[in-house]
Backbone as a ProteinNet text record, in pm:
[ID]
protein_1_A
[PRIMARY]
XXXXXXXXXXXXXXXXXXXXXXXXXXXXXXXXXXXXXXXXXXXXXXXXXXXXXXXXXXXXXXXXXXXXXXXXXXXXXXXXXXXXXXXXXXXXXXXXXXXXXXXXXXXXXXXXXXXXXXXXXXXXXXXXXXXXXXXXXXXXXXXXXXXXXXXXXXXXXXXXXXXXXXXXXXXXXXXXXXX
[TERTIARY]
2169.4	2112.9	2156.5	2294.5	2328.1	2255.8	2161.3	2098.8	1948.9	1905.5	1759.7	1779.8	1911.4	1902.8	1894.1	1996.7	1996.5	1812.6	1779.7	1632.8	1549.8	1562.1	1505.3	1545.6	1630.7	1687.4	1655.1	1706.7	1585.2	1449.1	1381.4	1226.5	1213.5	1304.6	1299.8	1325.8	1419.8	1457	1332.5	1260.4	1191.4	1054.3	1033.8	919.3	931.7	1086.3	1092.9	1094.6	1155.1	1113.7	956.3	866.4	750.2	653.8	687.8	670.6	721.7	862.5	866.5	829.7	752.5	782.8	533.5	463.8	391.9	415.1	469	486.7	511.4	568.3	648.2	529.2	407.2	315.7	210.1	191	83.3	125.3	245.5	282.4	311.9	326.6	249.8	103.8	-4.6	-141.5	-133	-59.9	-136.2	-102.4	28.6	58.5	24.2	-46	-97.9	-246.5	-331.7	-437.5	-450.4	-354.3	-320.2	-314.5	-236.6	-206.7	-385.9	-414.7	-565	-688.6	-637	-722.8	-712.2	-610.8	-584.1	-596.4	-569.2	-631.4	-785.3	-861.3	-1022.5	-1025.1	-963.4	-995.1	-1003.6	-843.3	-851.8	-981.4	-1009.3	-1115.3	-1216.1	-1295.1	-1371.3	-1386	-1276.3	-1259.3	-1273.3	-1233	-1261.2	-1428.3	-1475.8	-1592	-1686	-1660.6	-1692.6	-1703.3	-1562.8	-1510.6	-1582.9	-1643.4	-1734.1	-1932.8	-1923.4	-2053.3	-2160.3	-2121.9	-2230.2	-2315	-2437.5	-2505.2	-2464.6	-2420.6	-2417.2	-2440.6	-2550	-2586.8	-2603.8	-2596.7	-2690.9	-2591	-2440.2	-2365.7	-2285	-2157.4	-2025.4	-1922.5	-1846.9	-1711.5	-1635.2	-1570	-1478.7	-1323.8	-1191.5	-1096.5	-1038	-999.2	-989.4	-844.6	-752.4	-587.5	-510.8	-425.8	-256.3	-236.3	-91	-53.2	43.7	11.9	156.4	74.8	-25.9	-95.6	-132.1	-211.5	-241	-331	-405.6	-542.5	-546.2	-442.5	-467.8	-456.9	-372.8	-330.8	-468	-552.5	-652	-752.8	-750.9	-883.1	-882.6	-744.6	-726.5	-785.9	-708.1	-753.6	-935.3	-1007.2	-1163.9	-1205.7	-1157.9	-1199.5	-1165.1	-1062	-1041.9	-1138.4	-1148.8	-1263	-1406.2	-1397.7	-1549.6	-1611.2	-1587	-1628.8	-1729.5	-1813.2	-1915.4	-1929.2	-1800.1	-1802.4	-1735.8	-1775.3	-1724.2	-1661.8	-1507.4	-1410.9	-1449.2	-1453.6	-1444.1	-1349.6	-1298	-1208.9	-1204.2	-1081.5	-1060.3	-1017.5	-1073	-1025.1	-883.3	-803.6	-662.6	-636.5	-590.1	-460.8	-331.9	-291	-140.4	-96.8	25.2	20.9	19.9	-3.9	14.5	146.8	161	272.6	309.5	422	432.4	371.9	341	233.4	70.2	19.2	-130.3	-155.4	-309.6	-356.2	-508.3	-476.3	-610.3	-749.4	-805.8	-961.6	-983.6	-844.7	-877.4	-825.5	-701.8	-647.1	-664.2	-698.8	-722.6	-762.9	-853	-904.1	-819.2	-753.1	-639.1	-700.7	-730.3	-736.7	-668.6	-715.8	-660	-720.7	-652.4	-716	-812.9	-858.3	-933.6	-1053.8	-1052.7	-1212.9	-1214.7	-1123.9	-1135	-1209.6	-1176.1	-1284.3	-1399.5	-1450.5	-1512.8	-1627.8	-1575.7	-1695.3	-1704.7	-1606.9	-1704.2	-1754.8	-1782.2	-1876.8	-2027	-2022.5	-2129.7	-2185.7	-2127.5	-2184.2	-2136.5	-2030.3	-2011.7	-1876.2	-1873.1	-1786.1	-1869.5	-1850.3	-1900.5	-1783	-1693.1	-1574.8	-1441.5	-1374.8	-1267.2	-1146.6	-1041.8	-859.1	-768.1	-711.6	-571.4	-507.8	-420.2	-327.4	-175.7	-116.5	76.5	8.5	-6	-30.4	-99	-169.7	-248.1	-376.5	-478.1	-612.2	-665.9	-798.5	-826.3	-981.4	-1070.1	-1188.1	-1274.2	-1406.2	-1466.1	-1628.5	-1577.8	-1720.8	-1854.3	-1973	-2090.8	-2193.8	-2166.6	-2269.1	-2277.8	-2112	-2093.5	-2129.9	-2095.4	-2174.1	-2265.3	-2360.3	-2511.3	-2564.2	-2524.4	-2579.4	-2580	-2407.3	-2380.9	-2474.3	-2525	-2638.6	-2766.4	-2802	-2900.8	-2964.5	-2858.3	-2853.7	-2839.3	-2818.7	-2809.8	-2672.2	-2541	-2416.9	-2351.1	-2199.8	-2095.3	-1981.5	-1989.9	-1882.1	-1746.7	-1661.9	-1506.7	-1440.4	-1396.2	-1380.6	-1218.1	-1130.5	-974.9	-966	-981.8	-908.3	-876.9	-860.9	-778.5	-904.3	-877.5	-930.2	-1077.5	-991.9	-1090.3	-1193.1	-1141.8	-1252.2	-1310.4	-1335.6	-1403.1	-1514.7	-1504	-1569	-1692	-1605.3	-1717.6	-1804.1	-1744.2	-1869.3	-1937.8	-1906.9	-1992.8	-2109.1	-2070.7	-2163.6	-2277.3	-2233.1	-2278.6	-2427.2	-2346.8	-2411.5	-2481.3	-2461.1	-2491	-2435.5	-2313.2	-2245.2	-2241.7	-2267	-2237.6	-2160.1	-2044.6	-1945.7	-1856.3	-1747.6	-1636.5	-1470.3	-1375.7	-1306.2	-1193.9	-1081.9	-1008.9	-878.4	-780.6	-646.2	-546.8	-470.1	-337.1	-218.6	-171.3	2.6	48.1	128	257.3	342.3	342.8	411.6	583.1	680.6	812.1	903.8	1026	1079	1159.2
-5068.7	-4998.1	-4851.8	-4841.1	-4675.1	-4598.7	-4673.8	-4585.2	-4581.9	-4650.6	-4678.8	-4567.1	-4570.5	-4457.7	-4308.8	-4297.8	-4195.1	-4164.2	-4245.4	-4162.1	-4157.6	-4217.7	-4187.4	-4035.9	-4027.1	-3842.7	-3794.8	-3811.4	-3697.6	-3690.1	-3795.5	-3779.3	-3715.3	-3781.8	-3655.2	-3522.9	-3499.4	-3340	-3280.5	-3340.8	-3256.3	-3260.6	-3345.6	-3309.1	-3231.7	-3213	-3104.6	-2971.8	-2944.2	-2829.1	-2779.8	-2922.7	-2902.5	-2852.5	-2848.6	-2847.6	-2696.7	-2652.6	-2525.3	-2411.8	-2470.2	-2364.6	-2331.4	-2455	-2408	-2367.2	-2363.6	-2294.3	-2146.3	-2123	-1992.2	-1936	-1979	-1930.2	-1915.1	-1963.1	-2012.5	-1836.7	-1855.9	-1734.2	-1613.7	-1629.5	-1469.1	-1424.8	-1553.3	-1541.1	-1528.1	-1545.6	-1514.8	-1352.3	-1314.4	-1144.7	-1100.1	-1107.7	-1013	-1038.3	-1134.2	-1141	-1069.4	-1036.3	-958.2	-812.3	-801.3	-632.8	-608.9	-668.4	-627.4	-591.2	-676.3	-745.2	-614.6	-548.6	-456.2	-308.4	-308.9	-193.8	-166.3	-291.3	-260.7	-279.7	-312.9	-289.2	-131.6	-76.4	95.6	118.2	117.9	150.3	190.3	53.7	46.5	110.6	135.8	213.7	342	395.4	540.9	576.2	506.1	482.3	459.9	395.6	361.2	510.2	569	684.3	808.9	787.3	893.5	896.5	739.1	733.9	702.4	593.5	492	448.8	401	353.1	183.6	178.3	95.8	92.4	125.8	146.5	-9.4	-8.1	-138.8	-259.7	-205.4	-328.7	-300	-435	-379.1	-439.1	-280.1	-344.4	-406.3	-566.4	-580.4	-583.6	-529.2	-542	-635.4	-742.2	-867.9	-930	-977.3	-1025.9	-1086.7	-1096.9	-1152.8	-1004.8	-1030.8	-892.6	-877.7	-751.5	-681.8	-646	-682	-612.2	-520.3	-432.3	-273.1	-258.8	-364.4	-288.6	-210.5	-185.3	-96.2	24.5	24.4	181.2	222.3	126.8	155.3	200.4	127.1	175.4	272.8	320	443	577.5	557.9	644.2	662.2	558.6	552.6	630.9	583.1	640.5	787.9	835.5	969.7	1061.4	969.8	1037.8	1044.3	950.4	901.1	948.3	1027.6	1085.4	1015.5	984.5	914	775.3	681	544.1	554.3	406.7	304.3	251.3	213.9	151.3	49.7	-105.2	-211.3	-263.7	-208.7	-262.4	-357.7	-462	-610.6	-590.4	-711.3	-746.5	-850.6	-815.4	-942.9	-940.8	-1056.5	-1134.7	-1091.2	-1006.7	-1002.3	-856	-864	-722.9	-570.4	-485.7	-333.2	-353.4	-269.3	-261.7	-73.4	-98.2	106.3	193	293.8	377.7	309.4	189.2	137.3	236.3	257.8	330	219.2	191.9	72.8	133.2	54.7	88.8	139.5	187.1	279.4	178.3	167.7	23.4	-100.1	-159.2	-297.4	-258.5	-330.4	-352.3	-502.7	-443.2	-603	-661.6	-781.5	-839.8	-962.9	-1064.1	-1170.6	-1298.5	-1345.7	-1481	-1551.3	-1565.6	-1602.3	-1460.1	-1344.2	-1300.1	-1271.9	-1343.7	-1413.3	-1496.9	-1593.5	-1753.9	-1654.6	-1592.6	-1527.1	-1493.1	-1411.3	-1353.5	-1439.7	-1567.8	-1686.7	-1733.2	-1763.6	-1870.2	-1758.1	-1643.5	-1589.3	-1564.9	-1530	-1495.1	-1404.1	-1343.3	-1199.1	-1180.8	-1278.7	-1248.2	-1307.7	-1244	-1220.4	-1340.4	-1305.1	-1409.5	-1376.2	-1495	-1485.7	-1597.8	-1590.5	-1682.1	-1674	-1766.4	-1732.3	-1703.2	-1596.1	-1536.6	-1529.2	-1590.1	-1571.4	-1623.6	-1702.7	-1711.8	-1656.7	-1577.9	-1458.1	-1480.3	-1467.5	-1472.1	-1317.9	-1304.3	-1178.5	-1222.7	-1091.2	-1118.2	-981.5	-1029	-870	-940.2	-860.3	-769.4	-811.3	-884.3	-869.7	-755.9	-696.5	-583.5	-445.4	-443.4	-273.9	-293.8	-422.7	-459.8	-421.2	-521.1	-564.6	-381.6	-274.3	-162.4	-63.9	-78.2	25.3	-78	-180.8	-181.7	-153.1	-215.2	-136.3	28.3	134.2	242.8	287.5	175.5	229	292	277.2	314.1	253.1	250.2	162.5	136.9	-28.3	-14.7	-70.2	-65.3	-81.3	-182	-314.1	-435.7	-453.6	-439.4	-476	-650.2	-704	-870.8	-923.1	-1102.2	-1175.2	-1277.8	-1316.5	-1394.4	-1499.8	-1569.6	-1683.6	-1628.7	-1479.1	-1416.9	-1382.2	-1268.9	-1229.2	-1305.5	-1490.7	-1531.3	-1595.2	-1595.7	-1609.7	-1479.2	-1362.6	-1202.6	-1234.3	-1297	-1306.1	-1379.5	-1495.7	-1595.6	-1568.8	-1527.1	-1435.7	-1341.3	-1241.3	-1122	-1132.4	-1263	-1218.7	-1078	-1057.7	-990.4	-974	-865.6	-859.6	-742	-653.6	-587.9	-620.9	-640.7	-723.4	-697.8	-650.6	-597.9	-722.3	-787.9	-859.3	-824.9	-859.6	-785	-884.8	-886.2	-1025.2	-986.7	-1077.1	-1047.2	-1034.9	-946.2	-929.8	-1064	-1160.8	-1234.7	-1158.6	-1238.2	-1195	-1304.6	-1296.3	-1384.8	-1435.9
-5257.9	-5143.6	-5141.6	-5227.1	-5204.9	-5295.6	-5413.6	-5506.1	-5424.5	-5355	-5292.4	-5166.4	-5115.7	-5006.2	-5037	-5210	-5270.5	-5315.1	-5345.4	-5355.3	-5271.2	-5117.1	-4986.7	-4954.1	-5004.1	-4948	-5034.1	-5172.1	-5276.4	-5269	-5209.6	-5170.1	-5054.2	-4923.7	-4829.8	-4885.3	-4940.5	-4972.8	-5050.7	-5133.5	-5257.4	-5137.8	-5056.9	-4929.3	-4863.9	-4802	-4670.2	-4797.3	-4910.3	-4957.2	-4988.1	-5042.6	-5058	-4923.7	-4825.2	-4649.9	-4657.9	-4680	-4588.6	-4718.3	-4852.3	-4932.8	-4894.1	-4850.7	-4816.2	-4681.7	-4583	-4442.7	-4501.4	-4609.3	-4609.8	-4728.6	-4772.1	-4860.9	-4782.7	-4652.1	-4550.6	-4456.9	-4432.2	-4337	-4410.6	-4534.7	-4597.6	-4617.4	-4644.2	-4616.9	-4464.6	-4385.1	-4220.1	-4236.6	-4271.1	-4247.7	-4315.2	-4435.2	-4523.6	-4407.2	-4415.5	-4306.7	-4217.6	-4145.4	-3984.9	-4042.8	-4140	-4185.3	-4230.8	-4282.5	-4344.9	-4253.9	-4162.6	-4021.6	-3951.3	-3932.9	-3799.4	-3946.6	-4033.8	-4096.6	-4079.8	-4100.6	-4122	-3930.7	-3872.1	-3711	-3662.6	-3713.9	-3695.1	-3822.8	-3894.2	-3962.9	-3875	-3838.3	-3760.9	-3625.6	-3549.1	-3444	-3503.5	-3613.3	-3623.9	-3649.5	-3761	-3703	-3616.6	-3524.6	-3328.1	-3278.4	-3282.7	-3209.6	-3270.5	-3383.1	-3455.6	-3387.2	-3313	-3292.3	-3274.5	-3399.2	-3426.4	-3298.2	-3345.6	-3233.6	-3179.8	-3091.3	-3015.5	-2836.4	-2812.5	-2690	-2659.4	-2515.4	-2482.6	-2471	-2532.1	-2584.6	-2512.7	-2487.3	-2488.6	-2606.2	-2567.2	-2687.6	-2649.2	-2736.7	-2638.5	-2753.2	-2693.2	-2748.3	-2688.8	-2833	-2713	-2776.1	-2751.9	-2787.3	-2713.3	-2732.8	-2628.9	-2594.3	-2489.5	-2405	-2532.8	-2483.6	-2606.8	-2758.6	-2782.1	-2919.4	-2954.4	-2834.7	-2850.8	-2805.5	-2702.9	-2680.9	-2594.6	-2497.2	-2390.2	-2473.5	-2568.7	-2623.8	-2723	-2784.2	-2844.6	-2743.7	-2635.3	-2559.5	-2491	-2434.1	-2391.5	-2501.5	-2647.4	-2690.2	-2743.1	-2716.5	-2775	-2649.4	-2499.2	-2392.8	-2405.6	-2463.7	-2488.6	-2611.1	-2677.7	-2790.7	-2760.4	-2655.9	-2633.7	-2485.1	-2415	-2255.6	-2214.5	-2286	-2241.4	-2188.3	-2259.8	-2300.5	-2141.2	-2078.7	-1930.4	-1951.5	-1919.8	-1916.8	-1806	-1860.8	-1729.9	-1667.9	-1549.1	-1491.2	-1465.7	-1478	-1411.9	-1295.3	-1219.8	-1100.9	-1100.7	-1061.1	-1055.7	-942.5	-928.5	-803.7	-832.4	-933.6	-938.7	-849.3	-836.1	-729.8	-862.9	-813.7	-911.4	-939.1	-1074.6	-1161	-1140.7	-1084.5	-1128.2	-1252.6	-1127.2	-1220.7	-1247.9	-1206.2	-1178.3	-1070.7	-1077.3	-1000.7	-960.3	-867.7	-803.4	-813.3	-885.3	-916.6	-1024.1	-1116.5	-1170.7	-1318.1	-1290.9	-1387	-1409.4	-1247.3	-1210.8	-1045	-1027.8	-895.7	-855.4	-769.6	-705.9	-563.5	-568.7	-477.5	-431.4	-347.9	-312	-363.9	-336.4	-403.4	-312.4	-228.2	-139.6	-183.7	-193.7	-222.2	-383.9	-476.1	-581.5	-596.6	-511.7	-490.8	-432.8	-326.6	-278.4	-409.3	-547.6	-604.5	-723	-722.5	-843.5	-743.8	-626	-594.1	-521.5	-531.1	-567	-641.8	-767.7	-931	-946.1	-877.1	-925.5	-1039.8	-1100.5	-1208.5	-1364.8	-1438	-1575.2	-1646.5	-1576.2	-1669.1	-1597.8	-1565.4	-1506.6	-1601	-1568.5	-1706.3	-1596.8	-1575.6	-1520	-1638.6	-1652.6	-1731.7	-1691.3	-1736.5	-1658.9	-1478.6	-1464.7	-1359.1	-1255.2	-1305.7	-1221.3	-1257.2	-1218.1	-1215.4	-1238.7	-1377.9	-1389.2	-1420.7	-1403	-1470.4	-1455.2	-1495.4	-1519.6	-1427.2	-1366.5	-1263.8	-1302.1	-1297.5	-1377.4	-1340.1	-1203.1	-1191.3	-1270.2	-1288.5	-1343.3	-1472.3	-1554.2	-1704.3	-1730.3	-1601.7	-1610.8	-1630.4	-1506.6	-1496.5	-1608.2	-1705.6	-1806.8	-1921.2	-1959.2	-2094.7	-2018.1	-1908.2	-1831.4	-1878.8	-1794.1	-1825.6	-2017	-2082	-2267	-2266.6	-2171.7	-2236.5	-2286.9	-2291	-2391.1	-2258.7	-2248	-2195.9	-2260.1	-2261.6	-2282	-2217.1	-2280	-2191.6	-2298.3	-2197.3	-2257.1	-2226.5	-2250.4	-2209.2	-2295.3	-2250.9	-2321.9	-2448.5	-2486.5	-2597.7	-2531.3	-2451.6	-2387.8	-2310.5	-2222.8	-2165.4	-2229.6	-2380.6	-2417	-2514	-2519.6	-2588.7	-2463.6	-2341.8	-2223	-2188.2	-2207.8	-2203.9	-2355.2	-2459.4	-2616.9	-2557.8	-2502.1	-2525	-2405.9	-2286.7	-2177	-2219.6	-2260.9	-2346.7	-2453.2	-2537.9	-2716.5	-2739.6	-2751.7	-2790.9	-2966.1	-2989.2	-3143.8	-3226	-3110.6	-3160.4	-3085.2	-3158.2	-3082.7	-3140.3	-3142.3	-3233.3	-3196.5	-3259.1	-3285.1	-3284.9	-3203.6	-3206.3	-3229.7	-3317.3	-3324	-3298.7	-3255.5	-3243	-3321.9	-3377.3	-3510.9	-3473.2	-3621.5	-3658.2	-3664.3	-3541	-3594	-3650.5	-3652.5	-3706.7	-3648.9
[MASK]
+++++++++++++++++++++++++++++++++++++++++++++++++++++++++++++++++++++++++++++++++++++++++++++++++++++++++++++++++++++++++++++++++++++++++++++++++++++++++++++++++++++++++++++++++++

């Protein structure tokens, strides 16, 4: 039994290495993926920010918190004078330095419930516990009018404005893998 146990653990062992040596070949294809991913993303934004036609549409930069889209969209809104930034509406209170209406339109949770059970949200997530979503009139008006609007959110929302919209520019943001 001590030689039958001895090769229960050399089979465990030569598995758990066969296990973390693809985990550790798997998670260099994800970061080489992500580095490639967010190169042809700024690509593409410099391109965007040069012009291209996309009237009629919106962009959406869409990720987890902490990836960059606020800092990307700030700067397209800076290249771009023309382009509409869509503000979310949240339940969470302002963060120093938010400027209401301008960052996030904050409300309560009661005229939260208030504008899904009218239609007036395009797409709403609880996020960290907070409830956010995007507006459907100011949308509906900026492809209306043929401008660009600028939609910062989270992942799940922006596949509810895709499917919404037929959306067909959409830029992709990932979290940096740490260790």
């Amino acid at each position: 039994t001590n030689n039958e146990t001895n090769k229960s653990l050399d089979l465990l062992n030569e598995f758990t290495n066969l296990t973390i040596n693809k985990i550790q070949k798997n998670l260099e294809v994800v970061q080489k993926f992500k580095s490639d991913k967010m190169r042809e993303i700024y690509n593409d934004l410099t391109i965007l920010a040069g012009g291209s036609n996309l009237k009629n549409r919106p962009i959406l930069l869409l990720g987890e918190t902490g990836t960059g889209k606020t800092t990307i969209c700030k700067e397209l809104l800076n290249r771009n004078k023309d382009w509409i930034f869509s503000v979310s509406v949240t339940t969470r209170d302002a963060r120093d330095g938010e400027t209401p209406n301008k960052d996030y339109i904050f409300i309560t949770n009661d005229k939260f419930d208030h504008l899904i059970n009218f239609g007036d949200m395009a797409e709403y997530e609880w996020v960290h516990g907070n409830r956010y979503g995007t507006l459907i009139t100011p949308l509906e008006k900026t492809i209306d009018k043929g401008k660009i609007m600028l939609l910062d959110i989270d992942v799940k929302g922006g596949c509810s404005i895709m499917d919404e919209f037929n959306v067909r520019t959409s830029f992709w943001l990932f979290q940096p893998i740490t260790s």
